[in-house]
CSV table of C-alpha atoms in Angstrom, one decimal:
chain,number,residue,atom,x,y,z
P,1138,MET,CA,27.8,17.3,33.4
P,1139,SER,CA,30.2,19.5,31.7
P,1140,SER,CA,29.4,19.8,27.9
P,1141,THR,CA,33.5,17.9,27.8
P,1142,LYS,CA,32.2,14.9,29.6
P,1143,PHE,CA,28.7,14.3,27.9
P,1144,ALA,CA,30.7,14.6,24.4
P,1145,VAL,CA,33.0,11.8,26.0
P,1146,ALA,CA,30.2,9.8,27.4
P,1147,VAL,CA,28.5,10.5,23.8
P,1148,LEU,CA,31.4,9.1,21.8
P,1149,ILE,CA,32.0,6.3,24.2
P,1150,LEU,CA,28.1,4.9,23.5
P,1151,LEU,CA,28.4,4.7,19.8
P,1152,THR,CA,31.1,2.7,20.2
P,1153,LEU,CA,29.3,0.0,22.4
P,1154,PRO,CA,27.7,-2.9,20.2
P,1155,GLY,CA,24.1,-1.7,21.4
P,1156,TYR,CA,24.5,1.9,19.6
P,1157,CYS,CA,24.9,0.0,16.5
P,1158,GLN,CA,26.0,2.8,13.5
P,1159,ASP,CA,27.3,0.0,10.8
P,1160,ILE,CA,23.6,-0.9,9.3
P,1161,SER,CA,25.1,-4.9,8.5
P,1162,GLN,CA,21.7,-6.1,7.1
P,1163,TRP,CA,21.5,-3.1,4.8
P,1164,GLY,CA,24.6,-4.0,2.7
P,1165,ASN,CA,25.4,-1.7,-0.1
P,1166,LEU,CA,21.9,0.6,1.2
P,1167,LYS,CA,22.8,4.3,2.0
P,1168,LYS,CA,20.9,5.4,4.7
P,1169,GLY,CA,18.4,8.5,4.3
P,1170,PRO,CA,18.7,11.9,6.3
P,1171,PHE,CA,16.8,10.2,9.2
P,1172,GLN,CA,17.5,8.1,11.9
P,1173,VAL,CA,15.2,5.1,12.3
P,1174,GLY,CA,12.3,5.1,14.8
P,1175,TYR,CA,10.1,2.2,15.8
P,1176,ARG,CA,7.3,0.9,17.5
P,1177,THR,CA,4.2,-1.1,17.4
P,1178,HIS,CA,0.1,0.1,18.0
P,1179,LEU,CA,-2.2,-2.4,18.7
P,1180,ALA,CA,-6.2,-1.6,17.5
P,1181,TYR,CA,-9.5,-3.1,17.5
P,1182,ASP,CA,-11.7,-2.8,14.7
P,1183,LEU,CA,-14.8,-3.3,17.1
P,1184,SER,CA,-17.2,-2.9,13.8
P,1185,ARG,CA,-16.5,-6.7,12.6
P,1186,ASN,CA,-16.6,-10.0,14.2
P,1187,TYR,CA,-13.7,-11.6,14.7
P,1188,ILE,CA,-12.5,-12.7,18.3
P,1189,ASP,CA,-13.9,-11.4,21.2
P,1190,LYS,CA,-12.7,-7.7,21.5
P,1191,GLY,CA,-13.5,-7.7,17.7
P,1192,LYS,CA,-10.8,-8.1,14.9
P,1193,PRO,CA,-7.0,-6.9,16.8
P,1194,ILE,CA,-5.0,-5.9,14.2
P,1195,GLN,CA,-1.4,-5.1,15.5
P,1196,ILE,CA,0.3,-2.0,13.5
P,1197,TYR,CA,4.1,-2.0,13.0
P,1198,VAL,CA,5.4,1.7,12.7
P,1199,TRP,CA,9.0,3.0,11.3
P,1200,TYR,CA,9.2,6.3,11.2
P,1201,PRO,CA,12.2,9.1,10.8
P,1202,THR,CA,13.7,10.1,13.8
P,1203,GLU,CA,16.6,12.4,15.0
P,1204,ASP,CA,17.5,9.9,17.8
P,1205,SER,CA,21.2,9.0,17.4
P,1206,ILE,CA,21.7,8.2,21.4
P,1207,SER,CA,19.4,5.6,22.1
P,1208,PRO,CA,20.9,2.1,21.8
P,1209,ASN,CA,19.2,-0.3,18.4
P,1210,MET,CA,17.0,-3.1,18.3
P,1211,ILE,CA,18.0,-6.7,17.8
P,1212,PHE,CA,16.2,-8.4,14.9
P,1213,GLY,CA,14.7,-10.9,17.5
P,1214,ASP,CA,12.6,-7.8,19.0
P,1215,TYR,CA,10.9,-8.1,15.7
P,1216,PHE,CA,9.9,-11.8,16.6
P,1217,GLU,CA,8.8,-10.8,20.1
P,1218,ASP,CA,6.5,-8.3,18.6
P,1219,ALA,CA,5.1,-10.6,16.0
P,1220,ILE,CA,3.9,-12.9,18.7
P,1221,LYS,CA,1.4,-10.1,19.7
P,1222,ASP,CA,-0.7,-9.9,16.7
P,1223,PHE,CA,-3.7,-11.0,18.6
P,1224,GLY,CA,-2.8,-8.8,22.0
P,1225,SER,CA,-3.4,-10.9,25.1
P,1226,ASP,CA,-5.6,-13.2,23.8
P,1227,THR,CA,-4.0,-16.5,24.8
P,1228,VAL,CA,-5.4,-19.4,22.6
P,1229,TYR,CA,-4.2,-17.2,19.3
P,1230,THR,CA,-1.0,-16.1,21.3
P,1231,LYS,CA,0.3,-19.6,22.0
P,1232,LEU,CA,-0.2,-20.4,18.4
P,1233,VAL,CA,1.5,-17.7,16.8
P,1234,LEU,CA,4.5,-18.6,19.4
P,1235,HIS,CA,4.7,-21.9,18.1
P,1236,ASP,CA,4.5,-21.3,14.3
P,1237,ILE,CA,6.3,-18.2,13.6
P,1238,PRO,CA,9.9,-19.1,14.4
P,1239,LYS,CA,9.3,-22.4,13.4
P,1240,GLU,CA,8.3,-21.2,10.0
P,1241,PHE,CA,11.2,-18.9,9.8
P,1242,LYS,CA,13.7,-21.5,10.7
P,1243,ASN,CA,12.6,-23.9,8.1
P,1244,GLY,CA,11.8,-21.9,5.2
P,1245,ALA,CA,8.3,-21.9,5.2
P,1246,LEU,CA,7.7,-18.4,6.1
P,1247,ASN,CA,10.1,-17.1,3.1
P,1248,PRO,CA,11.4,-18.6,0.0
P,1249,SER,CA,15.1,-17.3,0.3
P,1250,PHE,CA,16.8,-19.3,2.7
P,1251,GLY,CA,17.1,-22.4,0.8
P,1252,LYS,CA,17.7,-24.6,3.7
P,1253,GLN,CA,16.5,-25.4,7.6
P,1254,ILE,CA,17.6,-22.6,10.2
P,1255,SER,CA,19.8,-24.1,13.1
P,1256,GLU,CA,18.9,-23.5,16.8
P,1257,GLY,CA,22.4,-21.8,16.8
P,1258,GLU,CA,21.8,-19.7,13.5
P,1259,PHE,CA,18.5,-18.3,14.4
P,1260,LYS,CA,19.9,-17.4,17.9
P,1261,GLY,CA,22.7,-15.7,15.4
P,1262,ILE,CA,20.1,-13.8,13.2
P,1263,SER,CA,17.7,-12.9,16.3
P,1264,GLY,CA,20.8,-11.2,18.1
P,1265,THR,CA,21.9,-9.0,15.1
P,1266,ARG,CA,21.8,-4.9,15.7
P,1267,ILE,CA,19.4,-3.5,12.9
P,1268,PRO,CA,18.9,0.4,12.7
P,1269,SER,CA,15.4,0.9,14.6
P,1270,VAL,CA,15.4,2.7,17.4
P,1271,LYS,CA,12.1,1.4,19.8
P,1272,GLU,CA,9.8,4.1,21.2
P,1273,ALA,CA,12.4,7.3,19.2
P,1274,ILE,CA,11.1,10.4,19.3
P,1275,PRO,CA,9.5,11.0,15.7
P,1276,ALA,CA,11.6,14.0,13.9
P,1277,ASN,CA,9.7,16.9,13.6
P,1278,GLY,CA,6.8,17.8,10.9
P,1279,ARG,CA,4.5,15.6,8.9
P,1280,PHE,CA,6.1,12.9,6.6
P,1281,PRO,CA,4.2,10.7,3.3
P,1282,LEU,CA,3.0,7.3,4.7
P,1283,VAL,CA,3.4,4.0,3.3
P,1284,LEU,CA,1.0,1.0,3.8
P,1285,HIS,CA,2.3,-2.3,3.6
P,1286,THR,CA,1.4,-5.8,4.3
P,1287,HIS,CA,2.5,-9.4,4.6
P,1288,VAL,CA,2.0,-12.8,6.3
P,1289,SER,CA,3.9,-11.0,9.0
P,1290,GLY,CA,3.7,-7.4,9.0
P,1291,VAL,CA,7.0,-7.1,10.5
P,1292,LEU,CA,9.4,-9.7,9.4
P,1293,HIS,CA,8.9,-9.8,5.6
P,1294,GLN,CA,10.0,-6.7,4.1
P,1295,SER,CA,12.0,-5.3,7.2
P,1296,ILE,CA,15.0,-4.1,5.6
P,1297,MET,CA,13.0,-2.1,3.1
P,1298,LEU,CA,10.5,-0.7,5.5
P,1299,GLU,CA,13.6,0.6,7.6
P,1300,TYR,CA,15.0,2.0,4.4
P,1301,LEU,CA,12.3,4.1,4.2
P,1302,ALA,CA,11.9,5.7,7.0
P,1303,SER,CA,15.6,6.9,6.7
P,1304,HIS,CA,14.4,8.7,3.7
P,1305,GLY,CA,11.3,10.5,5.5
P,1306,PHE,CA,8.6,8.5,5.4
P,1307,VAL,CA,6.1,6.8,8.2
P,1308,VAL,CA,5.8,3.4,7.2
P,1309,LEU,CA,2.6,0.9,8.9
P,1310,SER,CA,2.7,-2.5,8.4
P,1311,PHE,CA,0.4,-5.1,9.1
P,1312,SER,CA,0.1,-9.2,8.7
P,1313,MET,CA,-2.3,-11.2,6.8
P,1314,TYR,CA,-5.5,-11.7,9.0
P,1315,ASN,CA,-8.2,-12.4,6.6
P,1316,THR,CA,-11.5,-12.7,7.3
P,1317,SER,CA,-11.5,-15.1,10.0
P,1318,PRO,CA,-8.4,-16.1,12.6
P,1319,VAL,CA,-8.3,-20.0,10.9
P,1320,HIS,CA,-6.7,-17.8,7.5
P,1321,TYR,CA,-4.5,-15.5,9.5
P,1322,GLY,CA,-1.2,-15.9,8.0
P,1323,ARG,CA,-2.3,-17.8,5.1
P,1324,GLY,CA,-3.6,-17.2,1.8
P,1325,GLU,CA,-7.6,-17.0,1.3
P,1326,ASP,CA,-9.3,-17.3,-2.1
P,1327,GLY,CA,-12.4,-15.2,-3.3
P,1328,SER,CA,-13.6,-11.4,-3.3
P,1329,ASN,CA,-14.7,-11.8,0.2
P,1330,ALA,CA,-11.1,-11.9,1.3
P,1331,LEU,CA,-10.1,-8.9,-0.9
P,1332,GLN,CA,-13.0,-6.7,0.5
P,1333,SER,CA,-11.7,-7.9,3.7
P,1334,TYR,CA,-8.7,-6.9,3.4
P,1335,ALA,CA,-9.0,-3.4,2.0
P,1336,GLU,CA,-11.2,-3.0,5.0
P,1337,ASP,CA,-8.3,-3.8,7.2
P,1338,LEU,CA,-6.2,-1.2,5.2
P,1339,GLY,CA,-8.8,1.4,5.5
P,1340,PHE,CA,-8.8,0.6,9.1
P,1341,VAL,CA,-4.8,1.3,9.6
P,1342,LEU,CA,-4.7,4.0,7.4
P,1343,ALA,CA,-7.3,5.6,9.9
P,1344,GLN,CA,-5.5,4.5,13.1
P,1345,ALA,CA,-2.3,6.5,10.7
P,1346,LYS,CA,-4.3,9.6,11.5
P,1347,GLN,CA,-3.9,9.7,15.4
P,1348,PHE,CA,-0.1,9.8,15.1
P,1349,ASP,CA,1.1,13.8,14.4
P,1350,PHE,CA,3.9,13.1,12.5
P,1351,VAL,CA,1.9,11.6,9.6
P,1352,ASP,CA,1.1,13.7,6.6
P,1353,PRO,CA,-2.5,12.1,5.9
P,1354,THR,CA,-2.7,13.6,2.6
P,1355,LYS,CA,0.0,11.5,0.9
P,1356,VAL,CA,-0.5,7.8,0.9
P,1357,ALA,CA,1.0,5.1,-0.8
P,1358,MET,CA,0.7,1.2,-0.8
P,1359,ILE,CA,3.8,-1.3,-1.6
P,1360,GLY,CA,4.0,-5.0,-1.4
P,1361,MET,CA,4.0,-8.2,-2.6
P,1362,LEU,CA,0.1,-7.8,-2.1
P,1363,ALA,CA,-0.7,-4.5,-3.7
P,1364,GLN,CA,-3.7,-6.0,-5.3
P,1365,ILE,CA,-5.3,-5.1,-2.1
P,1366,GLY,CA,-4.7,-1.4,-2.7
P,1367,LEU,CA,-6.0,-1.6,-5.8
P,1368,THR,CA,-9.2,-3.2,-4.1
P,1369,PHE,CA,-9.3,-0.3,-1.5
P,1370,GLN,CA,-8.6,2.2,-4.4
P,1371,PHE,CA,-11.7,1.0,-6.1
P,1372,LYS,CA,-13.9,1.8,-3.0
P,1373,GLU,CA,-12.4,4.8,-1.3
P,1374,ALA,CA,-9.7,6.3,-3.9
P,1375,LEU,CA,-7.9,7.6,-0.9
P,1376,LEU,CA,-3.9,5.8,-1.7
P,1377,ASP,CA,-1.8,8.6,-3.9
P,1378,ALA,CA,0.8,5.7,-5.5
P,1379,LEU,CA,1.3,2.2,-5.1
P,1380,VAL,CA,4.2,-0.1,-5.8
P,1381,CYS,CA,3.8,-3.8,-6.7
P,1382,LEU,CA,6.9,-5.7,-5.6
P,1383,ASP,CA,6.2,-9.0,-7.7
P,1384,CYS,CA,2.4,-9.1,-7.1
P,1385,PRO,CA,0.6,-12.0,-8.6
P,1386,GLY,CA,0.4,-11.5,-12.4
P,1387,ASP,CA,-3.4,-11.1,-12.6
P,1388,TRP,CA,-3.7,-9.0,-9.5
P,1389,SER,CA,-6.8,-11.1,-8.9
P,1390,GLU,CA,-8.7,-9.8,-11.8
P,1391,ALA,CA,-11.2,-11.9,-11.3
P,1392,GLN,CA,-12.1,-11.4,-7.9
P,1393,GLN,CA,-11.4,-7.6,-8.4
P,1394,ARG,CA,-14.3,-8.0,-10.6
P,1395,GLU,CA,-16.7,-9.9,-8.6
P,1396,LEU,CA,-16.5,-6.4,-5.9
P,1397,PRO,CA,-19.9,-4.5,-5.8
P,1398,PHE,CA,-17.6,-1.2,-5.8
P,1399,TYR,CA,-15.6,-2.3,-9.0
P,1400,ASP,CA,-15.2,0.7,-11.4
P,1401,THR,CA,-11.6,1.2,-12.8
P,1402,LYS,CA,-12.0,4.8,-13.5
P,1403,ARG,CA,-11.6,5.4,-9.7
P,1404,ILE,CA,-7.9,4.1,-10.3
P,1405,ARG,CA,-5.9,7.6,-11.4
P,1406,ILE,CA,-2.7,7.1,-9.6
P,1407,PRO,CA,0.6,6.1,-10.5
P,1408,ILE,CA,1.7,2.8,-10.0
P,1409,LEU,CA,5.0,1.1,-10.6
P,1410,ALA,CA,4.8,-3.0,-11.3
P,1411,MET,CA,8.0,-5.0,-10.7
P,1412,SER,CA,7.9,-8.9,-11.6
P,1413,ASN,CA,10.3,-11.6,-11.0
P,1414,SER,CA,12.4,-13.6,-14.2
P,1415,GLU,CA,10.8,-16.8,-13.4
P,1416,GLN,CA,7.8,-16.0,-15.4
P,1417,PRO,CA,9.2,-13.8,-18.5
P,1418,ASP,CA,5.4,-14.6,-19.7
P,1419,GLN,CA,3.3,-13.3,-16.6
P,1420,ASN,CA,0.2,-11.7,-17.6
P,1421,MET,CA,0.4,-8.1,-16.2
P,1422,THR,CA,-2.5,-7.0,-18.7
P,1423,PHE,CA,-4.5,-5.9,-16.2
P,1424,LEU,CA,-2.8,-3.0,-15.9
P,1425,ASP,CA,-3.7,-2.1,-19.4
P,1426,SER,CA,-7.4,-1.8,-18.0
P,1427,LEU,CA,-6.2,1.4,-15.6
P,1428,PRO,CA,-5.9,3.6,-18.6
P,1429,TYR,CA,-6.2,6.3,-15.8
P,1430,SER,CA,-2.9,6.1,-14.4
P,1431,GLU,CA,0.7,6.3,-15.4
P,1432,ARG,CA,1.9,2.9,-14.9
P,1433,TYR,CA,5.4,1.7,-15.1
P,1434,LYS,CA,5.8,-2.1,-15.7
P,1435,VAL,CA,9.5,-3.5,-15.3
P,1436,ARG,CA,10.3,-7.0,-16.2
P,1437,LEU,CA,13.7,-8.0,-14.4
P,1438,ASN,CA,16.7,-10.4,-15.5
P,1439,ASP,CA,18.1,-12.9,-13.3
P,1440,PHE,CA,15.4,-11.8,-10.5
P,1441,PRO,CA,14.0,-14.9,-9.0
P,1442,HIS,CA,10.5,-14.4,-6.8
P,1443,SER,CA,12.7,-15.1,-4.0
P,1444,ASP,CA,15.2,-11.8,-4.3
P,1445,PHE,CA,12.2,-9.8,-3.5
P,1446,TYR,CA,12.8,-10.9,0.1
P,1447,PRO,CA,15.3,-9.7,2.3
P,1448,PHE,CA,16.1,-13.0,4.3
P,1449,PRO,CA,19.4,-13.8,2.9
P,1450,LYS,CA,20.9,-10.3,4.2
P,1451,ILE,CA,19.4,-11.1,7.5
P,1452,ALA,CA,20.6,-14.5,7.6
P,1453,ASP,CA,23.9,-14.0,7.0
P,1454,PRO,CA,24.8,-9.7,7.6
P,1455,GLY,CA,28.4,-10.3,6.6
P,1456,SER,CA,27.6,-10.8,2.9
P,1457,SER,CA,24.8,-8.8,2.6
P,1458,LYS,CA,26.4,-6.5,0.0
P,1459,SER,CA,26.7,-9.8,-2.2
P,1460,HIS,CA,22.6,-9.5,-2.5
P,1461,ARG,CA,22.3,-6.7,-4.8
P,1462,ASN,CA,18.8,-8.1,-6.6
P,1463,TYR,CA,17.1,-6.9,-3.4
P,1464,GLU,CA,18.9,-3.3,-2.8
P,1465,PHE,CA,18.0,-2.2,-6.8
P,1466,ILE,CA,14.3,-2.8,-6.1
P,1467,THR,CA,14.5,-1.0,-2.6
P,1468,GLU,CA,16.3,1.7,-4.3
P,1469,LEU,CA,13.5,2.0,-7.4
P,1470,THR,CA,10.7,1.8,-4.7
P,1471,GLN,CA,12.0,4.6,-2.6
P,1472,LEU,CA,12.5,6.7,-5.7
P,1473,PHE,CA,9.3,6.2,-7.4
P,1474,LEU,CA,7.3,7.2,-3.9
P,1475,SER,CA,10.0,10.0,-3.7
P,1476,MET,CA,8.7,11.0,-7.3
P,1477,THR,CA,5.1,10.7,-6.6
P,1478,LEU,CA,4.8,11.8,-2.6
P,1479,TYR,CA,7.7,14.6,-2.9
P,1480,PRO,CA,6.7,15.9,-6.2
P,1481,GLU,CA,8.7,19.2,-5.5
P,1482,ASN,CA,11.8,17.4,-5.4
P,1483,ASP,CA,13.8,15.9,-8.4
P,1484,ALA,CA,13.2,12.2,-7.8
P,1485,ARG,CA,11.9,11.6,-11.1
P,1486,LYS,CA,15.0,12.1,-13.0
P,1487,GLU,CA,16.8,10.2,-10.3
P,1488,PHE,CA,14.2,7.5,-11.4
P,1489,VAL,CA,14.7,7.2,-14.9
P,1490,ALA,CA,18.2,7.1,-14.0
P,1491,LEU,CA,18.4,4.2,-11.4
P,1492,ALA,CA,16.2,2.3,-13.7
P,1493,LYS,CA,18.0,2.8,-17.1
P,1494,GLN,CA,21.5,3.8,-16.4
P,1495,ASN,CA,22.4,2.7,-12.6
P,1496,PRO,CA,25.1,-0.2,-12.8
P,1497,MET,CA,22.4,-2.3,-11.8
P,1498,ALA,CA,20.0,-1.1,-14.6
P,1499,HIS,CA,21.1,-4.6,-16.6
P,1500,LEU,CA,18.8,-6.4,-14.5
P,1501,ILE,CA,15.9,-4.5,-16.2
P,1502,SER,CA,14.6,-6.9,-18.9
P,1503,SER,CA,12.4,-4.3,-20.2
P,1504,ILE,CA,10.5,-0.7,-18.7
P,1505,GLN,CA,7.0,0.0,-20.1
P,1506,GLU,CA,5.7,3.6,-19.0
P,1507,MET,CA,2.2,4.1,-19.8
P,1508,ASN,CA,1.3,7.7,-19.7
P,1509,ALA,CA,-2.4,8.6,-17.8
P,1510,GLU,CA,-5.6,9.6,-20.0
P,1511,ASP,CA,-7.5,12.3,-19.2
P,1512,PRO,CA,-10.1,10.1,-16.7
P,1513,VAL,CA,-13.6,9.8,-16.9
P,1514,TYR,CA,-15.7,10.8,-14.3
P,1515,THR,CA,-17.0,7.9,-11.8
P,1516,GLU,CA,-21.0,7.2,-11.8
P,1517,ASN,CA,-20.7,9.2,-8.2
P,1518,GLU,CA,-19.0,12.1,-9.6
P,1519,PHE,CA,-21.0,12.4,-12.5
P,1520,LEU,CA,-24.2,12.0,-10.6
P,1521,THR,CA,-22.8,14.8,-8.2
P,1522,TYR,CA,-21.9,16.9,-10.9
P,1523,LEU,CA,-25.6,16.9,-12.5
P,1524,ARG,CA,-27.3,16.8,-9.0
P,1525,PHE,CA,-25.9,20.4,-8.1
P,1526,GLY,CA,-25.8,21.8,-11.3
P,1527,GLN,CA,-22.2,21.7,-11.9
P,1528,LEU,CA,-22.8,20.9,-16.3
P,1529,ASP,CA,-19.9,22.3,-17.4
P,1530,LYS,CA,-17.9,19.9,-16.1
P,1531,ILE,CA,-19.7,16.9,-17.1
P,1532,GLN,CA,-20.5,18.9,-20.7
P,1533,GLY,CA,-18.3,16.6,-22.8
P,1534,GLU,CA,-19.1,13.8,-21.2
P,1535,TYR,CA,-22.8,13.7,-21.0
P,1536,ARG,CA,-23.2,13.9,-25.0
P,1537,GLY,CA,-21.3,10.2,-25.2
P,1538,LYS,CA,-24.4,8.3,-25.1
P,1539,GLU,CA,-22.6,4.6,-24.3
P,1540,TYR,CA,-21.1,6.5,-21.3
P,1541,VAL,CA,-24.3,7.7,-19.9
P,1542,THR,CA,-26.1,4.5,-20.2
P,1543,SER,CA,-23.0,2.8,-18.5
P,1544,ILE,CA,-24.1,4.5,-15.2
P,1545,ASN,CA,-26.9,2.9,-13.0
P,1546,LYS,CA,-30.3,4.0,-14.9
P,1547,SER,CA,-32.0,3.9,-12.1
P,1548,ASN,CA,-30.1,6.2,-10.2
P,1549,LEU,CA,-30.0,8.5,-13.0
P,1550,PHE,CA,-33.7,9.0,-13.2
P,1551,SER,CA,-33.8,9.1,-9.3
P,1552,VAL,CA,-31.1,12.3,-9.4
P,1553,ILE,CA,-33.1,14.4,-12.3
P,1554,LEU,CA,-36.7,13.1,-10.8
P,1555,PHE,CA,-35.8,15.2,-7.8
P,1556,LEU,CA,-34.1,18.2,-10.0
P,1557,CYS,CA,-37.8,18.0,-11.6
P,1558,ARG,CA,-39.5,18.4,-8.5
P,1559,ASP,CA,-37.8,21.1,-7.1
P,1560,LYS,CA,-37.6,23.3,-10.7
P,1561,LYS,CA,-34.2,23.1,-10.3
P,1562,PRO,CA,-32.8,25.5,-13.0
P,1563,HIS,CA,-31.1,23.3,-14.9
P,1564,ALA,CA,-33.8,20.5,-14.7
P,1565,LYS,CA,-34.4,20.7,-18.3
P,1566,ASP,CA,-30.9,20.3,-19.2
P,1567,ALA,CA,-30.9,17.1,-17.1
P,1568,ILE,CA,-33.9,15.5,-18.8
P,1569,SER,CA,-32.3,16.0,-21.8
P,1570,ILE,CA,-29.4,14.2,-20.7
P,1571,TYR,CA,-31.8,11.4,-19.6
P,1572,GLU,CA,-33.8,11.6,-23.1
P,1573,ASN,CA,-30.6,11.1,-25.2
P,1574,ALA,CA,-29.6,7.6,-23.7
P,1575,TYR,CA,-33.0,6.4,-23.2
P,1576,PRO,CA,-35.0,8.0,-25.9
P,1577,ASP,CA,-37.7,5.2,-25.6
P,1578,ASP,CA,-38.5,5.9,-22.1
P,1579,PRO,CA,-41.8,7.1,-21.3
P,1580,ARG,CA,-41.1,8.4,-18.2
P,1581,THR,CA,-39.8,11.2,-19.7
P,1582,LYS,CA,-42.5,12.6,-20.4
P,1583,MET,CA,-43.0,12.1,-16.9
P,1584,LEU,CA,-40.3,14.5,-16.2
P,1585,TYR,CA,-41.3,17.3,-18.1
P,1586,ASP,CA,-44.8,17.2,-17.2
P,1587,LEU,CA,-43.0,17.6,-13.1
P,1588,LEU,CA,-41.3,20.1,-14.4
P,1589,GLU,CA,-44.1,22.2,-15.7
P,1590,ASP,CA,-46.4,21.5,-13.1
């Protein structure tokens, strides 16, 4: 085909409905420099007993692409993918196939419609063109990773996740599986659920590393369930930023404290927390207990919880531009992620400008910026530096008796015991640390004797 004929063919294709250039659901949101690619990835965590093959987790992936030729998907494609969360398991798939459209239509899946969706309206929503291109070739390079989860990984924040992909992020989302199929797609209380969810998050992060377009050194989590990111961070400390889209006011603090690995000293990442206007006195004090994080607490005006969902835009693309609240939090999220994961960019000024000077800034009731304090080492960090003789790193820390005694006494003694046994050069200084913390412990003499033996 000649170059002229090819150009004409492309022009014709771009005018067809299947090649959507107008992102009607997005309203006033402006697409970033990339097109939006999309794919799904079904994986099984065989280390956990869930159903026959272990725990199935279907991952929904949005990513930057430069493909402007391939046909765009329709919103109904997301529904088709959502019913495959349990893979080929017929029992659970049949349940999901029945429940998801039903809950979407009657409003139980989301709080934003305010009415039951008729079958005709549902078909219209399902047929709406969206910017995603299925199985598009990823753009060159590696892009920061954004993790997300909700009741349905693909349906609840699709507009925001598409938007982030167009601005240079790879987004991985998954559904609420919880500890067993009985809780799939439903809330589950208790620290066991938090820990299970954190394990899901870790599994998804591990799966992400097989995509060669993901930069695994830049990872954030966003969503209404971002408290799960804190649970994960307590345990693994692999996240670089966190965005809470109207999370529970207490961030499940009581359950977090029950976790065996709960340690606020491990939370040292920037956090953006936005809360609705229906609960102006919502308790966000848990963020105050994270002094080693740069935190932004944003309280919003005229902003009900339902406006944190994109469903009005999805249900009626023709009036999408009138739903500006959702656009505001989407832009704020994108700039915060750019500010924290693309620090070489000048996103911080844009973030501040959007929050304080944007025409939509009247939505903000208050924005409280809390700077991060210099971090105190975790127990593992402290003991590691002690074990390997890096006393200069902890010199300012171990002089404080209260801090040292907050470290597990048995673990501290065990490390110093082996330093003495091995006659390490810094063993005597290590004994002094222990003696200062526990001046009446008779085992201190044993440590000195062992060192001199």
